[in-house]
CSV table of C-alpha atoms and ligand atoms in Angstrom, one decimal:
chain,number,residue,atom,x,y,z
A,12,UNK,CA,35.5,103.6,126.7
A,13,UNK,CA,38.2,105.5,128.3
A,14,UNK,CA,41.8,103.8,128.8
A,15,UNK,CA,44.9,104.4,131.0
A,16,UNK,CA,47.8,102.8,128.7
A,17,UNK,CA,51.3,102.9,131.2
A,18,UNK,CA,53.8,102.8,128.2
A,19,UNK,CA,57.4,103.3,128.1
A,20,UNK,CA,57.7,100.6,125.3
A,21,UNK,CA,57.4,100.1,121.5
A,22,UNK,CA,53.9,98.0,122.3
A,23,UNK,CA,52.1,101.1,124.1
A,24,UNK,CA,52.9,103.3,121.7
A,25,UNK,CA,51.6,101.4,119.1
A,26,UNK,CA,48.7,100.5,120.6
A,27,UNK,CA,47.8,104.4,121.8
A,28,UNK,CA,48.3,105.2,118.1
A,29,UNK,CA,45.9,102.9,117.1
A,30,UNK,CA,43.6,104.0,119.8
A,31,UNK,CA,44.0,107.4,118.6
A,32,UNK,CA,42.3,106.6,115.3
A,33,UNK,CA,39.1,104.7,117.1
A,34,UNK,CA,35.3,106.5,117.6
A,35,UNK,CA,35.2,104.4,120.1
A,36,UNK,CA,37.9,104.4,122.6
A,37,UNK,CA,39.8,107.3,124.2
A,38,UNK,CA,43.1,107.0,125.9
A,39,UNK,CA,45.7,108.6,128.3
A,40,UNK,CA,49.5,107.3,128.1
A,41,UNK,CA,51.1,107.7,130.7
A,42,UNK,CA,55.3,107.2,131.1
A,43,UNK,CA,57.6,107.3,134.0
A,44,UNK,CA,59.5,109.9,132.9
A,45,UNK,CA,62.9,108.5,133.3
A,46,UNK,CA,63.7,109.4,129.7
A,47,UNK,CA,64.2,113.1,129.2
A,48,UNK,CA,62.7,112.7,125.3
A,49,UNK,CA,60.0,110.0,125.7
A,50,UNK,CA,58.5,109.1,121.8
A,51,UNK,CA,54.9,110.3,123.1
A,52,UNK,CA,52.1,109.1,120.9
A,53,UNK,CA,49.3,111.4,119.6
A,54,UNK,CA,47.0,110.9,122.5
A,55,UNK,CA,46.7,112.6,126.0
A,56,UNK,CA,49.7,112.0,128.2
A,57,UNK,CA,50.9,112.4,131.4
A,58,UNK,CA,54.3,111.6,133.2
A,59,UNK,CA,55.6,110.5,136.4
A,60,UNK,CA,54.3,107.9,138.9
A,61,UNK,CA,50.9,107.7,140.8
A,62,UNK,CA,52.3,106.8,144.4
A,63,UNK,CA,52.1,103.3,144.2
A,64,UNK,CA,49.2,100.9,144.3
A,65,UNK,CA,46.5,103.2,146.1
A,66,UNK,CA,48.0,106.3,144.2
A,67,UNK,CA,47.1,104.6,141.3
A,68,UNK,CA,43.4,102.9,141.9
A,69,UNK,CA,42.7,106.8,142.9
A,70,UNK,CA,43.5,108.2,139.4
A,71,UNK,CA,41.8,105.1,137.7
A,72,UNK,CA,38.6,106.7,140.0
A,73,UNK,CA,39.1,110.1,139.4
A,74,UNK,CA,40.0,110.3,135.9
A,75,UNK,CA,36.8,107.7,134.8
A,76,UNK,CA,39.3,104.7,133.7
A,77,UNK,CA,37.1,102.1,132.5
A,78,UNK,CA,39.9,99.9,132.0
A,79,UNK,CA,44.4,99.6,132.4
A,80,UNK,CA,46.3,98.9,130.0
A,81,UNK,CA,49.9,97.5,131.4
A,82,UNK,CA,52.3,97.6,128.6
A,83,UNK,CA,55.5,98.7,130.8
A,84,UNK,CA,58.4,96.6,130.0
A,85,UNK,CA,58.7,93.0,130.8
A,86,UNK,CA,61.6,94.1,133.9
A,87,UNK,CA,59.3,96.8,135.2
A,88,UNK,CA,57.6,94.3,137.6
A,89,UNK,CA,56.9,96.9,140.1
A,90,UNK,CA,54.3,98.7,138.0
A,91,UNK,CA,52.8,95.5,136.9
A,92,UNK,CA,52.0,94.5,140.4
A,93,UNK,CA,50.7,97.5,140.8
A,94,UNK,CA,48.6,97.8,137.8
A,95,UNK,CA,46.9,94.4,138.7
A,96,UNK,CA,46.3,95.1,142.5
A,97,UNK,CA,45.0,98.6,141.4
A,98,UNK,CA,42.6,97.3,138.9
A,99,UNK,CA,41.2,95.3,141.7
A,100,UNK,CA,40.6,98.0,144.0
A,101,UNK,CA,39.0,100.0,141.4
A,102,UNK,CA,36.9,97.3,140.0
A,103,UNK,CA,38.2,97.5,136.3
A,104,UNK,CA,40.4,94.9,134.1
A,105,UNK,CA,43.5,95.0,133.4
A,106,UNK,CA,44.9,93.9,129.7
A,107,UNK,CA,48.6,93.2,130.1
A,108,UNK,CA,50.8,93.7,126.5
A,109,UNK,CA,53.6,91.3,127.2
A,110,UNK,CA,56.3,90.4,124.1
A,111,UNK,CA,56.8,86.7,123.8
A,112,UNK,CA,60.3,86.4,125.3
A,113,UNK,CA,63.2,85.1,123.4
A,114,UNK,CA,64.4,81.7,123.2
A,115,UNK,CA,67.8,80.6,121.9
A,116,UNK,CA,67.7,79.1,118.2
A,117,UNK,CA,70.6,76.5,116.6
A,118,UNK,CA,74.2,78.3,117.0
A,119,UNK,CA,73.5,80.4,120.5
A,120,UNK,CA,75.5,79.7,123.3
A,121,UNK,CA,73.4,81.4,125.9
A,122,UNK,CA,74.1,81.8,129.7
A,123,UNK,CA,71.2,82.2,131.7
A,124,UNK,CA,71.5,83.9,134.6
A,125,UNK,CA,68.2,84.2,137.4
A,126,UNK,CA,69.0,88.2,138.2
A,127,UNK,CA,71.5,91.0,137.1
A,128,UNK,CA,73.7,90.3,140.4
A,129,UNK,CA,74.5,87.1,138.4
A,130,UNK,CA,75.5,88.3,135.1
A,131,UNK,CA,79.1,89.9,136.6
A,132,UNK,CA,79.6,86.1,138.3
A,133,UNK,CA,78.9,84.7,134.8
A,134,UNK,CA,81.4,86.6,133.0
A,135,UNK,CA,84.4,84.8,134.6
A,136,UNK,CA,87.1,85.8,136.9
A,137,UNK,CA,89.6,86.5,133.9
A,138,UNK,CA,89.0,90.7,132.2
A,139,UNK,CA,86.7,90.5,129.7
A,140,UNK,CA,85.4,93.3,127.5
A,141,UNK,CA,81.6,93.4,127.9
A,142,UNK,CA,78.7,95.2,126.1
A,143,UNK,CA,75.9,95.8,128.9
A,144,UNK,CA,72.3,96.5,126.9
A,145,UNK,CA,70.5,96.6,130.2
A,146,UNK,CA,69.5,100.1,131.0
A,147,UNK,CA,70.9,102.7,133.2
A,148,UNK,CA,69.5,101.5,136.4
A,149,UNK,CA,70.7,97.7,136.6
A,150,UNK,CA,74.7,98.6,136.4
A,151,UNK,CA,75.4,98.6,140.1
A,152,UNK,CA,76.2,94.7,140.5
A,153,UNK,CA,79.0,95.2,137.9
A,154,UNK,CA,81.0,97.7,139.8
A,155,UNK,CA,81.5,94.1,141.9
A,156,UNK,CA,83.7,92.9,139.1
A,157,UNK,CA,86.3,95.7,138.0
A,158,UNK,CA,88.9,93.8,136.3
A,159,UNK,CA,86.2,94.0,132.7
A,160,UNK,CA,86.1,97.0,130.6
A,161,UNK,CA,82.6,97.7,129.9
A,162,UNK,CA,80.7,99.5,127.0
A,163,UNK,CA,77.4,100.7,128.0
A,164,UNK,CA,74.4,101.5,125.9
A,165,UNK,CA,71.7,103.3,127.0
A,166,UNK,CA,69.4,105.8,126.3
A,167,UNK,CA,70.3,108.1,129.0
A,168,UNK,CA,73.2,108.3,130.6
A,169,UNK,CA,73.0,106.3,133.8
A,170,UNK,CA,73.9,108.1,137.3
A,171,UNK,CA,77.6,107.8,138.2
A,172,UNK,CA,77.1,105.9,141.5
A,173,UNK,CA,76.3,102.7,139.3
A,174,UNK,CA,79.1,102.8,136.9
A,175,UNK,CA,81.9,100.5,137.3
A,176,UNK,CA,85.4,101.8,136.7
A,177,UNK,CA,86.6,100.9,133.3
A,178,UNK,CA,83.3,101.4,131.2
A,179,UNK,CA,82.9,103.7,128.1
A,180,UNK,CA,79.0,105.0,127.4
A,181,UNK,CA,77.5,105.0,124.3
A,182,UNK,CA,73.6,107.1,124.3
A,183,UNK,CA,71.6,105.3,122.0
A,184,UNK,CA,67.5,103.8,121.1
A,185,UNK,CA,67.0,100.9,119.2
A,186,UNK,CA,65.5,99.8,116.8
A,187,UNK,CA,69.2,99.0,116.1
A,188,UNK,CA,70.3,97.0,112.8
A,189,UNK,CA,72.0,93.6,112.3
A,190,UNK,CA,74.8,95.8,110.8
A,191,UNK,CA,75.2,98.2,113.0
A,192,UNK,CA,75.4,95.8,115.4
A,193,UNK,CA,77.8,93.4,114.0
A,194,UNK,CA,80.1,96.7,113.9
A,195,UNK,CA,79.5,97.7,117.6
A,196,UNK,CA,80.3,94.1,118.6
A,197,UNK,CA,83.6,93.9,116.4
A,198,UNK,CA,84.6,97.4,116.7
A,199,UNK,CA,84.5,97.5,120.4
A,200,UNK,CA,86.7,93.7,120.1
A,201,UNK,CA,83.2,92.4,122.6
A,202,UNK,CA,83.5,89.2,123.8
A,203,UNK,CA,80.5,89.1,126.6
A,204,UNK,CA,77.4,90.7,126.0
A,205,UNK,CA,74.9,91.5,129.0
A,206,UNK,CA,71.4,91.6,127.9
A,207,UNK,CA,68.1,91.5,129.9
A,208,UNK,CA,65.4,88.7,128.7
A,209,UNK,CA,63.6,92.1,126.9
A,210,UNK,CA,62.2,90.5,124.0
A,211,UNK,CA,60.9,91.9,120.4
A,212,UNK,CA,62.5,92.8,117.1
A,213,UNK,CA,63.5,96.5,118.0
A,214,UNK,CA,66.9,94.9,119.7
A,215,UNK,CA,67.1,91.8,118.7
A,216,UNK,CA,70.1,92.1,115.9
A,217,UNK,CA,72.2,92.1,118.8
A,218,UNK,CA,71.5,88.5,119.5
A,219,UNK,CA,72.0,87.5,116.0
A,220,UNK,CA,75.3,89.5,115.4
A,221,UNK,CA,76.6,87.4,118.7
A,222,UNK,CA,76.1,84.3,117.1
A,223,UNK,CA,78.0,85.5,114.3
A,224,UNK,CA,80.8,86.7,115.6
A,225,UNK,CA,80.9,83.9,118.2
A,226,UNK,CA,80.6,86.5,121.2
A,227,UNK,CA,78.6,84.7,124.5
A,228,UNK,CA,75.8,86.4,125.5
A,229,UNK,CA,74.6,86.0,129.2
A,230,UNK,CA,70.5,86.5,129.1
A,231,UNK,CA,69.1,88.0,132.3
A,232,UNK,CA,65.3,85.9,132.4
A,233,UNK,CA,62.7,88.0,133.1
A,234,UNK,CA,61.1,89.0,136.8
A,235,UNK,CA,57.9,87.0,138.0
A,236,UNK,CA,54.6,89.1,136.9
A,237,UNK,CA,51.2,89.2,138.0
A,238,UNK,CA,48.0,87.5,136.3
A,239,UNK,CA,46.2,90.5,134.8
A,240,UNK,CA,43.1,90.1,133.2
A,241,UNK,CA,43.8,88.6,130.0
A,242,UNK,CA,47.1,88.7,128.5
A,243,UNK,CA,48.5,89.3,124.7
A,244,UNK,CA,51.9,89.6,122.8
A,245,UNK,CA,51.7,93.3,120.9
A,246,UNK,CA,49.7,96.0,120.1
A,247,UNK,CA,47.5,94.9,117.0
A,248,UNK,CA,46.5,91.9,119.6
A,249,UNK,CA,45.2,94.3,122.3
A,250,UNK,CA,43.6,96.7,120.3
A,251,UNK,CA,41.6,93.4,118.9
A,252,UNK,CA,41.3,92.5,122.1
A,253,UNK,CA,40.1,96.0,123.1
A,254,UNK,CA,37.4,96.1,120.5
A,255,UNK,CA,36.2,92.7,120.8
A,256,UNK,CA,35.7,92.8,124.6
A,257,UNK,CA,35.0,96.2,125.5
A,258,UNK,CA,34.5,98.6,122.3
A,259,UNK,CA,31.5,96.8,120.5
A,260,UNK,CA,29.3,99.6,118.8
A,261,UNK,CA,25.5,99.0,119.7
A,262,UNK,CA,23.4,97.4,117.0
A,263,UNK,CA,21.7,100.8,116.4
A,264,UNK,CA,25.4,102.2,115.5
A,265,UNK,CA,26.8,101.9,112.1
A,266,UNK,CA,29.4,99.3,111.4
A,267,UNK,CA,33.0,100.9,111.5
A,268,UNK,CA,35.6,99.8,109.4
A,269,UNK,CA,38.3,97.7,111.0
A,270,UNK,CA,40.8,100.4,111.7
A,271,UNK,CA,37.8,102.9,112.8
A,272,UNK,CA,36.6,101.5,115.0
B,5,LIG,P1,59.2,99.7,137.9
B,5,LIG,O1,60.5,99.5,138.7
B,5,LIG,O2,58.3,98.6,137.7
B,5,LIG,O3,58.5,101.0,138.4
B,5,LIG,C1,59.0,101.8,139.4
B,5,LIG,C2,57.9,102.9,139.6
B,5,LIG,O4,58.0,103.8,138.5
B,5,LIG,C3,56.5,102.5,139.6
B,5,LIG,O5,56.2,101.9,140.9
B,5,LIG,C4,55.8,103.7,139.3
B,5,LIG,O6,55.8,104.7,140.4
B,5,LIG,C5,56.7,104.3,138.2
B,5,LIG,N1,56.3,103.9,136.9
B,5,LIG,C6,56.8,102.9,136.1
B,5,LIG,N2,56.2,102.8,134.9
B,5,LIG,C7,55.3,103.9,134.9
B,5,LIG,C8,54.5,104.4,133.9
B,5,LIG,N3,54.4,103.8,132.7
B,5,LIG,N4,53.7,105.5,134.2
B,5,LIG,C9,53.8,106.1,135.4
B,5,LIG,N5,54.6,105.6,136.4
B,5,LIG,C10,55.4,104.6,136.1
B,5,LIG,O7,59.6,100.2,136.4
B,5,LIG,P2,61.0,100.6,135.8
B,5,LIG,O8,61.8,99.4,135.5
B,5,LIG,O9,61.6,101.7,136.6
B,5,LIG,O10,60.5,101.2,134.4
B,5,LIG,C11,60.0,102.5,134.3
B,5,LIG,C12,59.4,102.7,132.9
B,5,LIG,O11,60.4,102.5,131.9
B,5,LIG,C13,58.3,101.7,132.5
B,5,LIG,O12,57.2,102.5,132.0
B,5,LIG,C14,58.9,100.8,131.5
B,5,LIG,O13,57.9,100.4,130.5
B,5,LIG,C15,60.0,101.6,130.9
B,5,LIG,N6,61.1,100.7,130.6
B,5,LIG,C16,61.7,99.9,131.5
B,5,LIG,C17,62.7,99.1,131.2
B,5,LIG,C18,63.4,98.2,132.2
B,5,LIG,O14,64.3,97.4,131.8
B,5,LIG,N7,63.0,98.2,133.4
B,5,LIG,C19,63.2,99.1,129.9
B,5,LIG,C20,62.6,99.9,128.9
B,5,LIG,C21,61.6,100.7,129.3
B,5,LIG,P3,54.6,104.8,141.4
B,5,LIG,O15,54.7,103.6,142.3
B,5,LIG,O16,54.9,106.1,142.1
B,5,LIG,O17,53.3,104.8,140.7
């Protein structure tokens, strides 16, 4: 069976990895190519987008897709929709990878905010000094409150057009440590941290450094996303799912080991 995996995340990797081990399944991943050094995984790839829904339901034709694999991050709702109407079109299912979101625990003082043109409301009229882990593409709304100093992270540097005034950029992928984070957030004297609804362990030490060091954090919930097919929370769980559903081996075939097949 021959799968389209749209990655960009920790989960897709994973999961083309594990595909790339299998007698059974084959797989192209395919990125957006926003990130001038993606982490590709050891399968064929591709980069750059398919020109929207119909764009895509054509490749799914052309290239023999027998089913889509969405495991884009939980904010890039555009490609979701798109990967569900285009598995529609094309008559194929769509397995959606989606992280469990994450919920506040004792000791967090979280603000939840709808949307990022919130989060600059939510910081307060009075200058604050913010860390903003949201990406390069979400800063505009903050140029809207100018009296903050901002540290952005990112893992590339964001066009200038979104960057408010007093910010200072700092180039970085997670996974990112509970220690290293404790010294980002006391170094840089933080007392707001800006984070999207992301989920996962890769940059979660962030949250827990917050509570530590008594910093608010204002959590940006996560865009409405389409009903795929089935839906599960990481890789191991869709490659399961992949082999239960669509990768049996026929009763003639020898019985592969777990992780072959
Ligand atoms: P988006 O707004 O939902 O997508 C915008 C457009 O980018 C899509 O319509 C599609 O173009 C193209 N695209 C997105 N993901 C693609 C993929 N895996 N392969 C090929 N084309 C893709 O998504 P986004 O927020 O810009 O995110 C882009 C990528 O970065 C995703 O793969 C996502 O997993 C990754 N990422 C996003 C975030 C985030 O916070 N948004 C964080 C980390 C990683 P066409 O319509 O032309 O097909």
């Amino acid at each position: 069976m021959r799968i389209l995996i749209l990655g960009g995340t920790g989960e897709g990797f994973a999961l083309a990895e594990r595909v790339a081990g299998s007698q059974h399944l084959s797989a192209v991943y395919s990125v957006a190519g926003r990130t001038r050094t993606p982490r590709l995984p050891p399968v064929e790839c591709r980069s750059g987008g398919f020109g929207g829904t119909a764009g895509l339901a054509a490749y799914l034709r052309d290239h023999a897709i027998d089913l889509l694999v969405d495991a884009t991050h939980p904010f890039a709702a555009q490609m979701s929709r798109h990967a569900v109407a285009a598995g529609e079109r094309a008559g194929i299912p769509v397995l959606a990878v989606r992280r469990p979101a994450w919920q506040p625990g004792p000791g967090d003082a979280w603000t939840m905010v709808a949307e990022m043109a919130d989060a600059p409301v939510a910081i307060g009229p009075h200058p604050a000094r913010a860390l903003l882990t949201i990406g390069q593409i979400d800063l505009a709304p903050f140029r809207a409150a100018p009296q903050h100093s901002y540290l952005i992270r990112s893992v590339e540097t964001p066009p200038q057009e979104v960057l408010p005034p007093h910010h200072r950029l700092i180039r970085d992928r997670g996974p990112f440590t509970l220690d290293g984070e404790r010294r980002l957030l006391a170094d840089g004297r933080i007392e707001v941290l800006v984070t999207k609804n992301s989920g996962g362990a890769a940059t979660a030490p962030k949250l827990a450094a917050a509570r530590e060091l008594g910093v608010q954090v204002i959590m940006v919930a996560r865009p409405a996303l389409p009903t795929a097919t089935a839906e599960v929370g990481d890789a191991d769980a869709a490659f399961d799912w992949l082999c239960a559903h669509h990768a049996a081996p026929t009763a003639a075939a020898p019985q592969p080991t777990r992780r072959g097949v």
